[in-house]
Amino acid sequence: ETGVTQSPTHLIKTRGQQVTLRCSSQSGHNTVSWYQQALGQGPQFIFQYYREEENGRGNFPPRFSGLQFPNYSSELNVNALELDDSALYLCASSLRGRGNEKLFFGSGTQLSVL
Amino acid sequence: TQLLEQSPQFLSIQEGENLTVYCNSSSVFSSLQWYRQEPGEGPVLLVTVVTGGEVKKLKRLTFQFGDARKDSSLHITAAQPGDTGLYLCAGATSGTYKYIFGTGTRLKVLA
């Protein structure tokens, strides 16, 4: 158990719809990173939030957006869903401070776009 | 664009055999991590290496960071069925806090 919870666990949407995925960080963590993992692949970095501000972004279009709340929980929003958005979406929380960050992952949200 | 290539992509071995997984890049990393992921779960951190040439051991797993901090290896001795999973390396470059993941190595250990 990492203490990171994601909801929902599974989701089915149709092309063009919008989706919001949620993540509760491990207690005491101030940073949240979101990753997209296609079947059989390594996770791809979407973006990271630190103290409620976006702090780094991967190669994803603007229709992928996020929020981090004062309690450090986070949301990932995807607009105008495309078939290729079907993937496992992983949230990882960490504590930004001295030294290297350790990422603690949730179990993910499996998104299917039909 | 940073790219972490892992090899082999797939590995199926018998219980008791040894194996090595490689993680290579043209980029220099300030730190490199190894994770294991099981079906239906998120990746779980195994180790972090930060110094070129560093070697860390975790029971039957040995991790090494290349001298130039561009590559790493994971060696498993006497593999067991419980070692089955997707092994991922992830690197962060200096001045950033984002970890870029490798392409993954899927290991299956047969009893």
JSON list of C-alpha atoms in Angstrom, two decimals:
[
{"chain": "A", "resi": 1, "resn": "GLU", "atom": "CA", "xyz": [0.00, 0.00, 0.00]},
{"chain": "A", "resi": 2, "resn": "THR", "atom": "CA", "xyz": [1.47, 3.33, -1.10]},
{"chain": "A", "resi": 3, "resn": "GLY", "atom": "CA", "xyz": [-1.24, 5.53, 0.40]},
{"chain": "A", "resi": 4, "resn": "VAL", "atom": "CA", "xyz": [-1.98, 6.97, -3.05]},
{"chain": "A", "resi": 5, "resn": "THR", "atom": "CA", "xyz": [-5.54, 6.41, -4.20]},
{"chain": "A", "resi": 6, "resn": "GLN", "atom": "CA", "xyz": [-6.96, 6.97, -7.65]},
{"chain": "A", "resi": 7, "resn": "SER", "atom": "CA", "xyz": [-10.56, 7.09, -8.80]},
{"chain": "A", "resi": 8, "resn": "PRO", "atom": "CA", "xyz": [-12.29, 5.71, -10.66]},
{"chain": "A", "resi": 9, "resn": "THR", "atom": "CA", "xyz": [-10.45, 2.44, -11.24]},
{"chain": "A", "resi": 10, "resn": "HIS", "atom": "CA", "xyz": [-12.05, 1.88, -14.63]},
{"chain": "A", "resi": 11, "resn": "LEU", "atom": "CA", "xyz": [-13.82, 4.21, -17.03]},
{"chain": "A", "resi": 12, "resn": "ILE", "atom": "CA", "xyz": [-15.39, 3.87, -20.46]},
{"chain": "A", "resi": 13, "resn": "LYS", "atom": "CA", "xyz": [-15.95, 6.97, -22.59]},
{"chain": "A", "resi": 14, "resn": "THR", "atom": "CA", "xyz": [-16.73, 7.70, -26.21]},
{"chain": "A", "resi": 15, "resn": "ARG", "atom": "CA", "xyz": [-14.65, 9.74, -28.60]},
{"chain": "A", "resi": 16, "resn": "GLY", "atom": "CA", "xyz": [-15.10, 13.49, -28.15]},
{"chain": "A", "resi": 17, "resn": "GLN", "atom": "CA", "xyz": [-16.17, 13.28, -24.52]},
{"chain": "A", "resi": 18, "resn": "GLN", "atom": "CA", "xyz": [-14.33, 14.79, -21.57]},
{"chain": "A", "resi": 19, "resn": "VAL", "atom": "CA", "xyz": [-13.01, 12.93, -18.52]},
{"chain": "A", "resi": 20, "resn": "THR", "atom": "CA", "xyz": [-11.73, 13.84, -15.07]},
{"chain": "A", "resi": 21, "resn": "LEU", "atom": "CA", "xyz": [-9.48, 11.49, -13.12]},
{"chain": "A", "resi": 22, "resn": "ARG", "atom": "CA", "xyz": [-8.71, 11.99, -9.45]},
{"chain": "A", "resi": 23, "resn": "CYS", "atom": "CA", "xyz": [-5.75, 11.28, -7.21]},
{"chain": "A", "resi": 24, "resn": "SER", "atom": "CA", "xyz": [-5.26, 11.55, -3.46]},
{"chain": "A", "resi": 25, "resn": "SER", "atom": "CA", "xyz": [-1.61, 11.90, -2.48]},
{"chain": "A", "resi": 26, "resn": "GLN", "atom": "CA", "xyz": [0.18, 10.11, 0.29]},
{"chain": "A", "resi": 27, "resn": "SER", "atom": "CA", "xyz": [-0.01, 12.07, 3.53]},
{"chain": "A", "resi": 28, "resn": "GLY", "atom": "CA", "xyz": [2.78, 14.66, 3.76]},
{"chain": "A", "resi": 29, "resn": "HIS", "atom": "CA", "xyz": [3.57, 14.66, 0.04]},
{"chain": "A", "resi": 30, "resn": "ASN", "atom": "CA", "xyz": [3.52, 17.98, -1.86]},
{"chain": "A", "resi": 31, "resn": "THR", "atom": "CA", "xyz": [4.11, 16.89, -5.46]},
{"chain": "A", "resi": 32, "resn": "VAL", "atom": "CA", "xyz": [1.95, 14.95, -7.88]},
{"chain": "A", "resi": 33, "resn": "SER", "atom": "CA", "xyz": [3.01, 13.57, -11.25]},
{"chain": "A", "resi": 34, "resn": "TRP", "atom": "CA", "xyz": [0.70, 12.08, -13.86]},
{"chain": "A", "resi": 35, "resn": "TYR", "atom": "CA", "xyz": [1.71, 9.39, -16.33]},
{"chain": "A", "resi": 36, "resn": "GLN", "atom": "CA", "xyz": [0.01, 7.66, -19.25]},
{"chain": "A", "resi": 37, "resn": "GLN", "atom": "CA", "xyz": [0.85, 3.99, -19.74]},
{"chain": "A", "resi": 38, "resn": "ALA", "atom": "CA", "xyz": [-0.17, 2.20, -22.91]},
{"chain": "A", "resi": 39, "resn": "LEU", "atom": "CA", "xyz": [-0.46, -1.57, -22.80]},
{"chain": "A", "resi": 40, "resn": "GLY", "atom": "CA", "xyz": [2.97, -3.19, -22.59]},
{"chain": "A", "resi": 41, "resn": "GLN", "atom": "CA", "xyz": [4.82, 0.14, -22.50]},
{"chain": "A", "resi": 42, "resn": "GLY", "atom": "CA", "xyz": [6.59, 2.22, -19.90]},
{"chain": "A", "resi": 43, "resn": "PRO", "atom": "CA", "xyz": [4.73, 5.18, -18.36]},
{"chain": "A", "resi": 44, "resn": "GLN", "atom": "CA", "xyz": [4.88, 8.44, -20.33]},
{"chain": "A", "resi": 45, "resn": "PHE", "atom": "CA", "xyz": [5.21, 11.67, -18.32]},
{"chain": "A", "resi": 46, "resn": "ILE", "atom": "CA", "xyz": [2.22, 13.98, -18.76]},
{"chain": "A", "resi": 47, "resn": "PHE", "atom": "CA", "xyz": [2.89, 16.71, -16.20]},
{"chain": "A", "resi": 48, "resn": "GLN", "atom": "CA", "xyz": [3.77, 17.43, -12.61]},
{"chain": "A", "resi": 49, "resn": "TYR", "atom": "CA", "xyz": [2.25, 19.72, -9.99]},
{"chain": "A", "resi": 50, "resn": "TYR", "atom": "CA", "xyz": [4.12, 21.20, -7.06]},
{"chain": "A", "resi": 51, "resn": "ARG", "atom": "CA", "xyz": [2.41, 23.50, -4.56]},
{"chain": "A", "resi": 52, "resn": "GLU", "atom": "CA", "xyz": [-0.61, 23.84, -6.86]},
{"chain": "A", "resi": 53, "resn": "GLU", "atom": "CA", "xyz": [1.36, 24.94, -9.92]},
{"chain": "A", "resi": 54, "resn": "GLU", "atom": "CA", "xyz": [2.33, 23.00, -13.03]},
{"chain": "A", "resi": 55, "resn": "ASN", "atom": "CA", "xyz": [6.03, 22.26, -12.73]},
{"chain": "A", "resi": 56, "resn": "GLY", "atom": "CA", "xyz": [7.03, 20.43, -15.88]},
{"chain": "A", "resi": 57, "resn": "ARG", "atom": "CA", "xyz": [5.13, 18.95, -18.81]},
{"chain": "A", "resi": 58, "resn": "GLY", "atom": "CA", "xyz": [5.74, 16.12, -21.21]},
{"chain": "A", "resi": 59, "resn": "ASN", "atom": "CA", "xyz": [4.84, 15.90, -24.88]},
{"chain": "A", "resi": 60, "resn": "PHE", "atom": "CA", "xyz": [1.06, 15.99, -24.47]},
{"chain": "A", "resi": 61, "resn": "PRO", "atom": "CA", "xyz": [-1.39, 18.41, -26.14]},
{"chain": "A", "resi": 62, "resn": "PRO", "atom": "CA", "xyz": [-3.18, 21.19, -24.22]},
{"chain": "A", "resi": 63, "resn": "ARG", "atom": "CA", "xyz": [-6.38, 19.13, -24.03]},
{"chain": "A", "resi": 64, "resn": "PHE", "atom": "CA", "xyz": [-4.58, 17.33, -21.20]},
{"chain": "A", "resi": 65, "resn": "SER", "atom": "CA", "xyz": [-4.81, 19.64, -18.19]},
{"chain": "A", "resi": 66, "resn": "GLY", "atom": "CA", "xyz": [-4.59, 19.31, -14.46]},
{"chain": "A", "resi": 67, "resn": "LEU", "atom": "CA", "xyz": [-5.09, 20.82, -11.06]},
{"chain": "A", "resi": 68, "resn": "GLN", "atom": "CA", "xyz": [-3.54, 20.40, -7.65]},
{"chain": "A", "resi": 69, "resn": "PHE", "atom": "CA", "xyz": [-5.56, 21.41, -4.61]},
{"chain": "A", "resi": 70, "resn": "PRO", "atom": "CA", "xyz": [-4.39, 22.89, -1.29]},
{"chain": "A", "resi": 71, "resn": "ASN", "atom": "CA", "xyz": [-4.55, 19.43, 0.29]},
{"chain": "A", "resi": 72, "resn": "TYR", "atom": "CA", "xyz": [-2.21, 18.28, -2.54]},
{"chain": "A", "resi": 73, "resn": "SER", "atom": "CA", "xyz": [-4.78, 16.02, -4.15]},
{"chain": "A", "resi": 74, "resn": "SER", "atom": "CA", "xyz": [-4.95, 16.34, -7.91]},
{"chain": "A", "resi": 75, "resn": "GLU", "atom": "CA", "xyz": [-7.11, 15.98, -11.01]},
{"chain": "A", "resi": 76, "resn": "LEU", "atom": "CA", "xyz": [-6.25, 15.13, -14.57]},
{"chain": "A", "resi": 77, "resn": "ASN", "atom": "CA", "xyz": [-8.70, 16.40, -17.19]},
{"chain": "A", "resi": 78, "resn": "VAL", "atom": "CA", "xyz": [-8.74, 15.26, -20.78]},
{"chain": "A", "resi": 79, "resn": "ASN", "atom": "CA", "xyz": [-10.96, 17.03, -23.31]},
{"chain": "A", "resi": 80, "resn": "ALA", "atom": "CA", "xyz": [-12.06, 15.87, -26.75]},
{"chain": "A", "resi": 81, "resn": "LEU", "atom": "CA", "xyz": [-11.11, 12.26, -26.09]},
{"chain": "A", "resi": 82, "resn": "GLU", "atom": "CA", "xyz": [-9.48, 10.31, -28.90]},
{"chain": "A", "resi": 83, "resn": "LEU", "atom": "CA", "xyz": [-9.23, 6.55, -29.35]},
{"chain": "A", "resi": 84, "resn": "ASP", "atom": "CA", "xyz": [-5.47, 6.71, -28.67]},
{"chain": "A", "resi": 85, "resn": "ASP", "atom": "CA", "xyz": [-6.16, 8.14, -25.21]},
{"chain": "A", "resi": 86, "resn": "SER", "atom": "CA", "xyz": [-7.13, 4.62, -24.12]},
{"chain": "A", "resi": 87, "resn": "ALA", "atom": "CA", "xyz": [-4.51, 3.72, -21.52]},
{"chain": "A", "resi": 88, "resn": "LEU", "atom": "CA", "xyz": [-3.75, 3.28, -17.83]},
{"chain": "A", "resi": 89, "resn": "TYR", "atom": "CA", "xyz": [-3.37, 6.68, -16.17]},
{"chain": "A", "resi": 90, "resn": "LEU", "atom": "CA", "xyz": [-1.06, 6.65, -13.18]},
{"chain": "A", "resi": 91, "resn": "CYS", "atom": "CA", "xyz": [-0.68, 9.23, -10.48]},
{"chain": "A", "resi": 92, "resn": "ALA", "atom": "CA", "xyz": [2.47, 9.38, -8.36]},
{"chain": "A", "resi": 93, "resn": "SER", "atom": "CA", "xyz": [2.97, 11.46, -5.25]},
{"chain": "A", "resi": 94, "resn": "SER", "atom": "CA", "xyz": [6.31, 12.50, -3.80]},
{"chain": "A", "resi": 95, "resn": "LEU", "atom": "CA", "xyz": [7.87, 14.88, -1.33]},
{"chain": "A", "resi": 96, "resn": "ARG", "atom": "CA", "xyz": [9.93, 17.66, -2.92]},
{"chain": "A", "resi": 97, "resn": "GLY", "atom": "CA", "xyz": [12.84, 18.48, -0.73]},
{"chain": "A", "resi": 98, "resn": "ARG", "atom": "CA", "xyz": [16.53, 17.77, -0.40]},
{"chain": "A", "resi": 99, "resn": "GLY", "atom": "CA", "xyz": [17.67, 14.62, -2.13]},
{"chain": "A", "resi": 100, "resn": "ASN", "atom": "CA", "xyz": [16.09, 12.53, -4.82]},
{"chain": "A", "resi": 101, "resn": "GLU", "atom": "CA", "xyz": [12.37, 12.11, -4.92]},
{"chain": "A", "resi": 102, "resn": "LYS", "atom": "CA", "xyz": [10.77, 8.74, -4.46]},
{"chain": "A", "resi": 103, "resn": "LEU", "atom": "CA", "xyz": [7.61, 8.29, -6.48]},
{"chain": "A", "resi": 104, "resn": "PHE", "atom": "CA", "xyz": [4.72, 6.45, -4.86]},
{"chain": "A", "resi": 105, "resn": "PHE", "atom": "CA", "xyz": [2.19, 5.31, -7.43]},
{"chain": "A", "resi": 106, "resn": "GLY", "atom": "CA", "xyz": [-1.49, 4.63, -7.18]},
{"chain": "A", "resi": 107, "resn": "SER", "atom": "CA", "xyz": [-3.00, 1.60, -8.89]},
{"chain": "A", "resi": 108, "resn": "GLY", "atom": "CA", "xyz": [-4.16, 3.73, -11.80]},
{"chain": "A", "resi": 109, "resn": "THR", "atom": "CA", "xyz": [-7.33, 4.45, -13.75]},
{"chain": "A", "resi": 110, "resn": "GLN", "atom": "CA", "xyz": [-7.91, 2.27, -16.80]},
{"chain": "A", "resi": 111, "resn": "LEU", "atom": "CA", "xyz": [-9.54, 4.49, -19.43]},
{"chain": "A", "resi": 112, "resn": "SER", "atom": "CA", "xyz": [-11.14, 3.00, -22.53]},
{"chain": "A", "resi": 113, "resn": "VAL", "atom": "CA", "xyz": [-12.26, 5.32, -25.31]},
{"chain": "A", "resi": 114, "resn": "LEU", "atom": "CA", "xyz": [-14.70, 3.79, -27.78]},
{"chain": "B", "resi": 1, "resn": "THR", "atom": "CA", "xyz": [14.14, 14.24, -26.25]},
{"chain": "B", "resi": 2, "resn": "GLN", "atom": "CA", "xyz": [15.39, 11.93, -23.54]},
{"chain": "B", "resi": 3, "resn": "LEU", "atom": "CA", "xyz": [14.92, 8.29, -24.31]},
{"chain": "B", "resi": 4, "resn": "LEU", "atom": "CA", "xyz": [15.60, 5.35, -22.04]},
{"chain": "B", "resi": 5, "resn": "GLU", "atom": "CA", "xyz": [15.89, 2.09, -23.92]},
{"chain": "B", "resi": 6, "resn": "GLN", "atom": "CA", "xyz": [15.61, -1.16, -22.01]},
{"chain": "B", "resi": 7, "resn": "SER", "atom": "CA", "xyz": [16.75, -4.56, -23.17]},
{"chain": "B", "resi": 8, "resn": "PRO", "atom": "CA", "xyz": [15.64, -7.18, -23.51]},
{"chain": "B", "resi": 9, "resn": "GLN", "atom": "CA", "xyz": [12.01, -6.24, -24.04]},
{"chain": "B", "resi": 10, "resn": "PHE", "atom": "CA", "xyz": [10.80, -9.69, -22.98]},
{"chain": "B", "resi": 11, "resn": "LEU", "atom": "CA", "xyz": [12.49, -12.43, -20.97]},
{"chain": "B", "resi": 12, "resn": "SER", "atom": "CA", "xyz": [11.20, -15.85, -20.04]},
{"chain": "B", "resi": 13, "resn": "ILE", "atom": "CA", "xyz": [13.47, -17.98, -17.88]},
{"chain": "B", "resi": 14, "resn": "GLN", "atom": "CA", "xyz": [13.39, -20.99, -15.58]},
{"chain": "B", "resi": 15, "resn": "GLU", "atom": "CA", "xyz": [13.44, -20.67, -11.82]},
{"chain": "B", "resi": 16, "resn": "GLY", "atom": "CA", "xyz": [17.02, -20.57, -10.54]},
{"chain": "B", "resi": 17, "resn": "GLU", "atom": "CA", "xyz": [18.54, -18.90, -13.59]},
{"chain": "B", "resi": 18, "resn": "ASN", "atom": "CA", "xyz": [20.35, -15.57, -13.52]},
{"chain": "B", "resi": 19, "resn": "LEU", "atom": "CA", "xyz": [19.48, -12.60, -15.70]},
{"chain": "B", "resi": 20, "resn": "THR", "atom": "CA", "xyz": [20.51, -9.04, -16.46]},
{"chain": "B", "resi": 21, "resn": "VAL", "atom": "CA", "xyz": [18.32, -6.19, -17.68]},
{"chain": "B", "resi": 22, "resn": "TYR", "atom": "CA", "xyz": [19.87, -3.12, -19.27]},
{"chain": "B", "resi": 23, "resn": "CYS", "atom": "CA", "xyz": [18.77, 0.50, -19.36]},
{"chain": "B", "resi": 24, "resn": "ASN", "atom": "CA", "xyz": [20.58, 2.80, -21.78]},
{"chain": "B", "resi": 25, "resn": "SER", "atom": "CA", "xyz": [20.38, 6.45, -22.80]},
{"chain": "B", "resi": 26, "resn": "SER", "atom": "CA", "xyz": [22.38, 9.16, -24.50]},
{"chain": "B", "resi": 27, "resn": "SER", "atom": "CA", "xyz": [21.45, 11.55, -21.69]},
{"chain": "B", "resi": 28, "resn": "VAL", "atom": "CA", "xyz": [23.20, 12.00, -18.39]},
{"chain": "B", "resi": 29, "resn": "PHE", "atom": "CA", "xyz": [21.00, 11.50, -15.34]},
{"chain": "B", "resi": 30, "resn": "SER", "atom": "CA", "xyz": [21.39, 12.94, -11.89]},
{"chain": "B", "resi": 31, "resn": "SER", "atom": "CA", "xyz": [19.61, 9.89, -10.51]},
{"chain": "B", "resi": 32, "resn": "LEU", "atom": "CA", "xyz": [18.16, 6.71, -11.83]},
{"chain": "B", "resi": 33, "resn": "GLN", "atom": "CA", "xyz": [15.50, 4.52, -10.30]},
{"chain": "B", "resi": 34, "resn": "TRP", "atom": "CA", "xyz": [14.29, 0.98, -10.88]},
{"chain": "B", "resi": 35, "resn": "TYR", "atom": "CA", "xyz": [10.68, -0.04, -10.41]},
{"chain": "B", "resi": 36, "resn": "ARG", "atom": "CA", "xyz": [8.72, -3.28, -10.65]},
{"chain": "B", "resi": 37, "resn": "GLN", "atom": "CA", "xyz": [5.12, -3.28, -11.77]},
{"chain": "B", "resi": 38, "resn": "GLU", "atom": "CA", "xyz": [2.65, -6.12, -11.46]},
{"chain": "B", "resi": 39, "resn": "PRO", "atom": "CA", "xyz": [-0.60, -6.42, -13.44]},
{"chain": "B", "resi": 40, "resn": "GLY", "atom": "CA", "xyz": [-3.31, -4.06, -12.20]},
{"chain": "B", "resi": 41, "resn": "GLU", "atom": "CA", "xyz": [-0.92, -2.13, -10.00]},
{"chain": "B", "resi": 42, "resn": "GLY", "atom": "CA", "xyz": [1.27, 0.93, -10.22]},
{"chain": "B", "resi": 43, "resn": "PRO", "atom": "CA", "xyz": [5.07, 0.67, -10.31]},
{"chain": "B", "resi": 44, "resn": "VAL", "atom": "CA", "xyz": [6.81, 0.10, -6.98]},
{"chain": "B", "resi": 45, "resn": "LEU", "atom": "CA", "xyz": [10.22, 1.64, -6.34]},
{"chain": "B", "resi": 46, "resn": "LEU", "atom": "CA", "xyz": [13.05, -0.85, -5.85]},
{"chain": "B", "resi": 47, "resn": "VAL", "atom": "CA", "xyz": [16.12, 1.37, -5.67]},
{"chain": "B", "resi": 48, "resn": "THR", "atom": "CA", "xyz": [17.61, 4.79, -6.46]},
{"chain": "B", "resi": 49, "resn": "VAL", "atom": "CA", "xyz": [21.21, 5.22, -7.65]},
{"chain": "B", "resi": 50, "resn": "VAL", "atom": "CA", "xyz": [22.84, 8.62, -7.88]},
{"chain": "B", "resi": 51, "resn": "THR", "atom": "CA", "xyz": [26.61, 8.24, -8.16]},
{"chain": "B", "resi": 52, "resn": "GLY", "atom": "CA", "xyz": [28.42, 7.06, -11.29]},
{"chain": "B", "resi": 53, "resn": "GLY", "atom": "CA", "xyz": [29.66, 3.51, -10.77]},
{"chain": "B", "resi": 54, "resn": "GLU", "atom": "CA", "xyz": [27.41, 2.99, -7.75]},
{"chain": "B", "resi": 55, "resn": "VAL", "atom": "CA", "xyz": [26.32, -0.56, -6.97]},
{"chain": "B", "resi": 56, "resn": "LYS", "atom": "CA", "xyz": [23.38, -1.37, -4.72]},
{"chain": "B", "resi": 57, "resn": "LYS", "atom": "CA", "xyz": [22.11, -4.75, -3.62]},
{"chain": "B", "resi": 58, "resn": "LEU", "atom": "CA", "xyz": [18.61, -5.69, -2.59]},
{"chain": "B", "resi": 59, "resn": "LYS", "atom": "CA", "xyz": [18.61, -9.37, -1.61]},
{"chain": "B", "resi": 60, "resn": "ARG", "atom": "CA", "xyz": [19.08, -11.22, -4.93]},
{"chain": "B", "resi": 61, "resn": "LEU", "atom": "CA", "xyz": [18.90, -8.02, -7.00]},
{"chain": "B", "resi": 62, "resn": "THR", "atom": "CA", "xyz": [22.03, -6.03, -7.87]},
{"chain": "B", "resi": 63, "resn": "PHE", "atom": "CA", "xyz": [21.74, -2.59, -9.42]},
{"chain": "B", "resi": 64, "resn": "GLN", "atom": "CA", "xyz": [24.59, -0.69, -11.06]},
{"chain": "B", "resi": 65, "resn": "PHE", "atom": "CA", "xyz": [24.76, 2.88, -12.34]},
{"chain": "B", "resi": 66, "resn": "GLY", "atom": "CA", "xyz": [27.16, 3.45, -15.22]},
{"chain": "B", "resi": 67, "resn": "ASP", "atom": "CA", "xyz": [30.28, 5.52, -14.63]},
{"chain": "B", "resi": 68, "resn": "ALA", "atom": "CA", "xyz": [29.02, 8.23, -16.99]},
{"chain": "B", "resi": 69, "resn": "ARG", "atom": "CA", "xyz": [25.52, 8.10, -15.44]},
{"chain": "B", "resi": 70, "resn": "LYS", "atom": "CA", "xyz": [23.94, 7.33, -18.83]},
{"chain": "B", "resi": 71, "resn": "ASP", "atom": "CA", "xyz": [23.10, 3.68, -18.26]},
{"chain": "B", "resi": 72, "resn": "SER", "atom": "CA", "xyz": [22.22, 1.16, -15.61]},
{"chain": "B", "resi": 73, "resn": "SER", "atom": "CA", "xyz": [21.77, -2.55, -15.16]},
{"chain": "B", "resi": 74, "resn": "LEU", "atom": "CA", "xyz": [19.72, -4.83, -12.96]},
{"chain": "B", "resi": 75, "resn": "HIS", "atom": "CA", "xyz": [21.01, -8.32, -12.26]},
{"chain": "B", "resi": 76, "resn": "ILE", "atom": "CA", "xyz": [18.85, -10.97, -10.62]},
{"chain": "B", "resi": 77, "resn": "THR", "atom": "CA", "xyz": [20.49, -14.04, -9.16]},
{"chain": "B", "resi": 78, "resn": "ALA", "atom": "CA", "xyz": [18.59, -17.33, -8.89]},
{"chain": "B", "resi": 79, "resn": "ALA", "atom": "CA", "xyz": [15.32, -15.92, -10.19]},
{"chain": "B", "resi": 80, "resn": "GLN", "atom": "CA", "xyz": [12.08, -17.01, -8.55]},
{"chain": "B", "resi": 81, "resn": "PRO", "atom": "CA", "xyz": [8.48, -16.98, -9.85]},
{"chain": "B", "resi": 82, "resn": "GLY", "atom": "CA", "xyz": [7.79, -14.07, -7.48]},
{"chain": "B", "resi": 83, "resn": "ASP", "atom": "CA", "xyz": [10.22, -11.96, -9.53]},
{"chain": "B", "resi": 84, "resn": "THR", "atom": "CA", "xyz": [7.79, -12.04, -12.46]},
{"chain": "B", "resi": 85, "resn": "GLY", "atom": "CA", "xyz": [6.70, -8.56, -13.52]},
{"chain": "B", "resi": 86, "resn": "LEU", "atom": "CA", "xyz": [7.46, -5.50, -15.61]},
{"chain": "B", "resi": 87, "resn": "TYR", "atom": "CA", "xyz": [10.79, -3.90, -14.70]},
{"chain": "B", "resi": 88, "resn": "LEU", "atom": "CA", "xyz": [11.13, -0.22, -15.41]},
{"chain": "B", "resi": 89, "resn": "CYS", "atom": "CA", "xyz": [14.05, 2.16, -15.15]},
{"chain": "B", "resi": 90, "resn": "ALA", "atom": "CA", "xyz": [13.41, 5.88, -14.72]},
{"chain": "B", "resi": 91, "resn": "GLY", "atom": "CA", "xyz": [15.88, 8.74, -14.89]},
{"chain": "B", "resi": 92, "resn": "ALA", "atom": "CA", "xyz": [15.84, 12.38, -13.87]},
{"chain": "B", "resi": 93, "resn": "THR", "atom": "CA", "xyz": [18.21, 14.94, -15.34]},
{"chain": "B", "resi": 94, "resn": "SER", "atom": "CA", "xyz": [19.88, 17.62, -13.28]},
{"chain": "B", "resi": 95, "resn": "GLY", "atom": "CA", "xyz": [17.66, 20.58, -12.52]},
{"chain": "B", "resi": 96, "resn": "THR", "atom": "CA", "xyz": [14.43, 18.74, -13.15]},
{"chain": "B", "resi": 97, "resn": "TYR", "atom": "CA", "xyz": [12.20, 16.73, -10.91]},
{"chain": "B", "resi": 98, "resn": "LYS", "atom": "CA", "xyz": [10.45, 14.73, -13.58]},
{"chain": "B", "resi": 99, "resn": "TYR", "atom": "CA", "xyz": [11.32, 11.09, -14.01]},
{"chain": "B", "resi": 100, "resn": "ILE", "atom": "CA", "xyz": [11.31, 9.72, -17.55]},
{"chain": "B", "resi": 101, "resn": "PHE", "atom": "CA", "xyz": [10.59, 6.01, -17.74]},
{"chain": "B", "resi": 102, "resn": "GLY", "atom": "CA", "xyz": [12.20, 3.40, -19.92]},
{"chain": "B", "resi": 103, "resn": "THR", "atom": "CA", "xyz": [10.44, 1.14, -22.37]},
{"chain": "B", "resi": 104, "resn": "GLY", "atom": "CA", "xyz": [10.23, -1.70, -19.82]},
{"chain": "B", "resi": 105, "resn": "THR", "atom": "CA", "xyz": [11.36, -5.32, -19.60]},
{"chain": "B", "resi": 106, "resn": "ARG", "atom": "CA", "xyz": [8.70, -7.93, -19.04]},
{"chain": "B", "resi": 107, "resn": "LEU", "atom": "CA", "xyz": [10.11, -10.85, -17.04]},
{"chain": "B", "resi": 108, "resn": "LYS", "atom": "CA", "xyz": [8.45, -14.20, -16.59]},
{"chain": "B", "resi": 109, "resn": "VAL", "atom": "CA", "xyz": [10.04, -16.76, -14.31]},
{"chain": "B", "resi": 110, "resn": "LEU", "atom": "CA", "xyz": [8.71, -20.28, -14.76]},
{"chain": "B", "resi": 111, "resn": "ALA", "atom": "CA", "xyz": [8.57, -22.72, -11.86]}
]
